[in-house]
C-alpha cells in the first residue's frame, strides 16, 4: 500500500572536458566550446516514502579534482561583474532594455539599499545565500515534498543564484534541459568564484520583477512607497519581500 522511491547515482572521477564534449550540440548553448581541465565526480541519493513525504531525502553534488575553466564558451559568465544590458521577457517578447551598471541612474549599489530590505528578502528567498555554494538542498527537499503532496508543481526550489542565472543567461521557459543547464552554470559560477556573492545579490536586487513592468529595487521603492531604496523601513521591506515570488499579483 505504500510506495518507496529510491534512486542513487555515483560516478567515478571523470575527465571534465570529456563530459562537456559529450553534451549534444545545441542542448546547452551557453556551455558550447567551453574548455576545462581536471576531473568531476557526481553523487546523488534520493529517497521518498510516499506515506511520509516530508521526510524525503535528497542529496546531490559535484566533486571537483583539479577542475578549472581554461576558456569560456559561447557565454561569458563573468559578464555580471561588468555593466551589461538586461532584457526581461514577457510571453517570449522583450519588454525593454535595462542597463545594469552606473550608467543607469536607477542602478543602486548594494550598500545603498536598506539593510531591512536586504535582510527581509534573504529571509524569505534564500536565508543562507552567502554561505551555500549555489544550492539550498533543504529547499529542494521541501519543494519535492510539497509538489508530491499537491500532485502538481506548486513550489520551486530555485533560489537567488539560480534565479539570477535564469534571468541573465537563459530564457524563462521551464524545461528539464534548461533546468540542468541552469544548475551547471550556477555550479561553475559558485565553485570557480567567477562572481562574488555581494555582486550577485546586488545585480539580483537591481533586475528582479516587482510588479507589471517594475524591475529593480529603485522602481519598486518608487512605485509602492515613493521612496529611495535606502529609506525603506522594516514593514515596507517585508511587503516588498512578499511581492517577489508573485510580482504580478501583489495588488490583487
Short mmCIF file of C-alpha atoms in Angstrom, two decimals:
data_model
loop_
_atom_site.label_atom_id
_atom_site.label_comp_id
_atom_site.label_asym_id
_atom_site.label_seq_id
_atom_site.Cartn_x
_atom_site.Cartn_y
_atom_site.Cartn_z
CA UNK A 1 0.00 0.00 0.00
CA UNK A 2 2.96 2.33 0.49
CA UNK A 3 5.40 3.03 -2.29
CA UNK A 4 9.02 3.93 -1.70
CA UNK A 5 11.06 5.51 -4.46
CA UNK A 6 14.81 5.33 -4.16
CA UNK A 7 17.47 6.36 -6.67
CA UNK A 8 21.21 6.58 -6.27
CA UNK A 9 23.81 7.59 -8.81
CA UNK A 10 27.54 7.63 -8.18
CA UNK A 11 30.22 8.06 -10.82
CA UNK A 12 33.96 7.56 -10.83
CA UNK A 13 36.08 10.70 -11.30
CA UNK A 14 35.56 11.57 -14.97
CA UNK A 15 37.55 13.73 -17.35
CA UNK A 16 35.80 17.10 -17.18
CA UNK A 17 36.45 18.06 -20.80
CA UNK A 18 35.08 14.72 -21.96
CA UNK A 19 31.88 15.42 -20.00
CA UNK A 20 31.44 18.84 -21.63
CA UNK A 21 32.23 17.40 -25.06
CA UNK A 22 29.55 14.74 -24.56
CA UNK A 23 26.70 17.28 -24.37
CA UNK A 24 24.65 17.06 -27.60
CA UNK A 25 25.16 20.07 -29.88
CA UNK A 26 22.56 22.75 -29.18
CA UNK A 27 21.39 21.27 -25.86
CA UNK A 28 23.32 23.58 -23.51
CA UNK A 29 24.09 26.51 -25.80
CA UNK A 30 25.82 28.71 -23.22
CA UNK A 31 28.37 25.96 -22.45
CA UNK A 32 29.31 25.16 -26.03
CA UNK A 33 33.06 25.43 -26.85
CA UNK A 34 34.00 25.80 -23.18
CA UNK A 35 37.46 24.44 -22.38
CA UNK A 36 38.10 22.94 -18.94
CA UNK A 37 40.64 20.76 -17.21
CA UNK A 38 40.58 18.34 -14.26
CA UNK A 39 38.07 15.72 -13.17
CA UNK A 40 34.48 15.73 -11.90
CA UNK A 41 32.65 13.14 -9.79
CA UNK A 42 28.88 13.18 -9.32
CA UNK A 43 26.91 11.69 -6.43
CA UNK A 44 23.14 11.72 -5.96
CA UNK A 45 20.88 10.00 -3.43
CA UNK A 46 17.08 10.25 -3.41
CA UNK A 47 14.61 8.51 -1.09
CA UNK A 48 10.87 9.18 -0.90
CA UNK A 49 8.46 7.23 1.29
CA UNK A 50 5.03 8.17 -0.09
CA UNK A 51 3.46 7.77 3.35
CA UNK A 52 5.94 10.28 4.81
CA UNK A 53 6.66 12.79 2.01
CA UNK A 54 8.03 15.42 4.40
CA UNK A 55 10.86 13.05 5.30
CA UNK A 56 12.13 12.97 1.71
CA UNK A 57 15.91 12.69 1.41
CA UNK A 58 17.77 14.31 -1.47
CA UNK A 59 21.49 14.95 -1.72
CA UNK A 60 23.28 15.88 -4.91
CA UNK A 61 26.71 17.25 -5.64
CA UNK A 62 29.65 17.52 -7.99
CA UNK A 63 33.11 16.92 -6.53
CA UNK A 64 35.92 18.65 -8.40
CA UNK A 65 39.51 17.40 -8.59
CA UNK A 66 41.84 19.93 -10.19
CA UNK A 67 38.92 21.38 -12.11
CA UNK A 68 39.18 24.84 -13.64
CA UNK A 69 37.92 26.74 -16.66
CA UNK A 70 40.54 27.38 -19.32
CA UNK A 71 38.28 29.24 -21.74
CA UNK A 72 34.68 30.41 -21.54
CA UNK A 73 32.29 29.00 -24.11
CA UNK A 74 29.52 30.74 -26.01
CA UNK A 75 28.62 32.79 -22.92
CA UNK A 76 30.98 34.70 -20.65
CA UNK A 77 29.56 34.25 -17.15
CA UNK A 78 31.88 36.96 -15.85
CA UNK A 79 29.68 39.43 -17.73
CA UNK A 80 27.80 40.01 -14.47
CA UNK A 81 30.89 41.65 -12.98
CA UNK A 82 30.69 44.49 -15.52
CA UNK A 83 27.97 46.79 -16.79
CA UNK A 84 25.65 44.89 -19.12
CA UNK A 85 22.22 45.17 -20.69
CA UNK A 86 19.43 43.06 -19.20
CA UNK A 87 16.30 42.41 -21.26
CA UNK A 88 13.30 40.99 -19.38
CA UNK A 89 10.78 38.99 -21.38
CA UNK A 90 7.00 38.67 -21.16
CA UNK A 91 5.45 35.75 -23.04
CA UNK A 92 8.63 35.35 -25.11
CA UNK A 93 8.62 39.03 -26.10
CA UNK A 94 11.24 41.56 -24.87
CA UNK A 95 9.84 44.22 -22.54
CA UNK A 96 12.66 46.80 -22.58
CA UNK A 97 16.42 47.02 -22.19
CA UNK A 98 17.78 47.85 -18.72
CA UNK A 99 21.39 48.92 -18.24
CA UNK A 100 22.76 47.14 -15.17
CA UNK A 101 25.55 49.44 -14.05
CA UNK A 102 26.37 53.01 -13.00
CA UNK A 103 25.43 54.36 -16.46
CA UNK A 104 21.82 53.82 -15.37
CA UNK A 105 20.76 56.46 -12.78
CA UNK A 106 18.38 53.91 -11.24
CA UNK A 107 21.12 51.36 -10.61
CA UNK A 108 21.72 51.10 -6.85
CA UNK A 109 24.86 49.63 -5.20
CA UNK A 110 24.18 47.05 -2.51
CA UNK A 111 25.28 49.26 0.37
CA UNK A 112 22.80 51.95 -0.69
CA UNK A 113 19.85 49.59 -0.28
CA UNK A 114 18.14 49.47 3.12
CA UNK A 115 19.54 46.68 5.33
CA UNK A 116 15.94 45.86 6.26
CA UNK A 117 15.13 45.15 2.61
CA UNK A 118 18.30 43.14 2.05
CA UNK A 119 17.65 41.02 5.14
CA UNK A 120 13.91 40.60 4.53
CA UNK A 121 14.48 39.29 1.02
CA UNK A 122 17.25 36.93 2.13
CA UNK A 123 14.99 35.59 4.89
CA UNK A 124 12.12 34.89 2.51
CA UNK A 125 14.02 33.79 -0.59
CA UNK A 126 17.38 32.28 0.39
CA UNK A 127 18.40 32.68 4.03
CA UNK A 128 21.85 31.07 3.67
CA UNK A 129 22.72 32.57 0.29
CA UNK A 130 26.06 33.93 1.49
CA UNK A 131 27.20 30.57 2.87
CA UNK A 132 25.96 27.93 0.40
CA UNK A 133 27.55 27.19 -2.99
CA UNK A 134 24.58 27.95 -5.17
CA UNK A 135 22.13 25.32 -3.92
CA UNK A 136 19.96 25.10 -0.85
CA UNK A 137 19.32 21.35 -0.59
CA UNK A 138 16.73 21.88 2.14
CA UNK A 139 14.74 24.00 -0.35
CA UNK A 140 14.94 21.16 -2.88
CA UNK A 141 13.63 18.69 -0.30
CA UNK A 142 10.75 20.99 0.72
CA UNK A 143 9.90 21.56 -2.95
CA UNK A 144 9.81 17.82 -3.69
CA UNK A 145 7.60 17.10 -0.67
CA UNK A 146 5.19 19.98 -1.41
CA UNK A 147 4.81 19.12 -5.09
CA UNK A 148 4.28 15.43 -4.29
CA UNK A 149 1.54 16.21 -1.76
CA UNK A 150 -0.17 18.69 -4.11
CA UNK A 151 0.24 16.38 -7.13
CA UNK A 152 1.35 19.38 -9.19
CA UNK A 153 4.18 21.89 -9.50
CA UNK A 154 3.34 24.31 -6.66
CA UNK A 155 6.73 25.18 -5.25
CA UNK A 156 10.06 25.69 -6.96
CA UNK A 157 13.48 25.26 -5.41
CA UNK A 158 15.18 27.99 -7.42
CA UNK A 159 16.99 30.41 -5.13
CA UNK A 160 18.89 33.66 -5.67
CA UNK A 161 21.86 32.23 -7.62
CA UNK A 162 19.61 30.14 -9.85
CA UNK A 163 17.10 32.94 -10.43
CA UNK A 164 19.92 35.29 -11.38
CA UNK A 165 21.40 32.82 -13.86
CA UNK A 166 17.99 32.10 -15.36
CA UNK A 167 17.19 35.79 -15.82
CA UNK A 168 20.56 36.92 -17.16
CA UNK A 169 21.76 33.96 -19.23
CA UNK A 170 18.72 31.80 -20.08
CA UNK A 171 15.16 32.29 -21.23
CA UNK A 172 12.43 31.59 -18.70
CA UNK A 173 10.74 28.62 -20.33
CA UNK A 174 10.50 25.74 -17.87
CA UNK A 175 12.12 22.69 -19.44
CA UNK A 176 14.19 19.93 -17.92
CA UNK A 177 17.13 20.73 -20.18
CA UNK A 178 17.16 24.40 -19.20
CA UNK A 179 16.93 23.47 -15.52
CA UNK A 180 20.00 21.25 -15.90
CA UNK A 181 21.87 23.99 -17.79
CA UNK A 182 20.89 26.46 -15.07
CA UNK A 183 22.28 24.16 -12.37
CA UNK A 184 25.54 23.64 -14.28
CA UNK A 185 26.05 27.39 -14.77
CA UNK A 186 25.36 28.10 -11.09
CA UNK A 187 27.85 25.41 -10.08
CA UNK A 188 30.51 26.88 -12.38
CA UNK A 189 29.96 30.45 -11.14
CA UNK A 190 29.92 29.49 -7.47
CA UNK A 191 32.73 26.92 -7.42
CA UNK A 192 35.04 28.85 -9.74
CA UNK A 193 34.28 32.09 -7.85
CA UNK A 194 33.54 33.85 -11.13
CA UNK A 195 31.20 36.36 -9.49
CA UNK A 196 31.42 37.49 -5.82
CA UNK A 197 28.33 36.83 -3.72
CA UNK A 198 27.87 40.53 -2.97
CA UNK A 199 27.87 41.35 -6.68
CA UNK A 200 25.38 38.58 -7.41
CA UNK A 201 22.98 39.89 -4.77
CA UNK A 202 23.42 43.48 -5.95
CA UNK A 203 22.59 42.58 -9.55
CA UNK A 204 19.67 40.41 -8.40
CA UNK A 205 18.11 43.30 -6.47
CA UNK A 206 18.53 45.59 -9.46
CA UNK A 207 16.85 43.37 -12.06
CA UNK A 208 14.14 41.24 -10.44
CA UNK A 209 10.49 41.97 -11.15
CA UNK A 210 8.34 43.66 -8.51
CA UNK A 211 5.13 44.15 -10.49
CA UNK A 212 3.91 44.78 -14.03
CA UNK A 213 6.81 46.49 -15.80
CA UNK A 214 8.51 47.22 -12.46
CA UNK A 215 12.11 45.97 -12.46
CA UNK A 216 14.74 46.61 -9.82
CA UNK A 217 14.60 47.98 -6.30
CA UNK A 218 14.58 51.66 -7.33
CA UNK A 219 11.46 51.26 -9.45
CA UNK A 220 9.80 49.14 -6.73
CA UNK A 221 10.56 51.55 -3.89
CA UNK A 222 9.38 54.48 -6.01
CA UNK A 223 6.20 52.78 -7.24
CA UNK A 224 4.95 51.37 -3.95
CA UNK A 225 6.23 53.90 -1.41
CA UNK A 226 7.62 56.94 -3.30
CA UNK A 227 10.92 56.36 -1.53
CA UNK A 228 14.54 55.67 -2.31
CA UNK A 229 15.83 52.12 -1.58
CA UNK A 230 17.97 53.44 1.29
CA UNK A 231 14.88 54.85 3.09
CA UNK A 232 12.72 51.71 3.17
CA UNK A 233 11.65 50.71 6.68
CA UNK A 234 11.10 47.20 8.02
CA UNK A 235 7.37 46.99 7.22
CA UNK A 236 7.90 48.22 3.67
CA UNK A 237 10.79 45.80 3.23
CA UNK A 238 8.69 42.84 4.39
CA UNK A 239 5.96 43.85 1.92
CA UNK A 240 8.43 44.01 -0.97
CA UNK A 241 9.89 40.63 0.00
CA UNK A 242 6.33 39.24 -0.04
CA UNK A 243 5.81 40.61 -3.57
CA UNK A 244 8.87 38.95 -5.16
CA UNK A 245 7.56 35.34 -5.58
CA UNK A 246 4.37 36.55 -7.38
CA UNK A 247 5.08 40.09 -8.57
CA UNK A 248 2.06 40.44 -10.84
CA UNK A 249 -0.38 39.54 -8.06
CA UNK A 250 0.96 41.95 -5.45
CA UNK A 251 -2.03 44.29 -5.50
CA UNK A 252 -4.75 41.75 -6.40
#
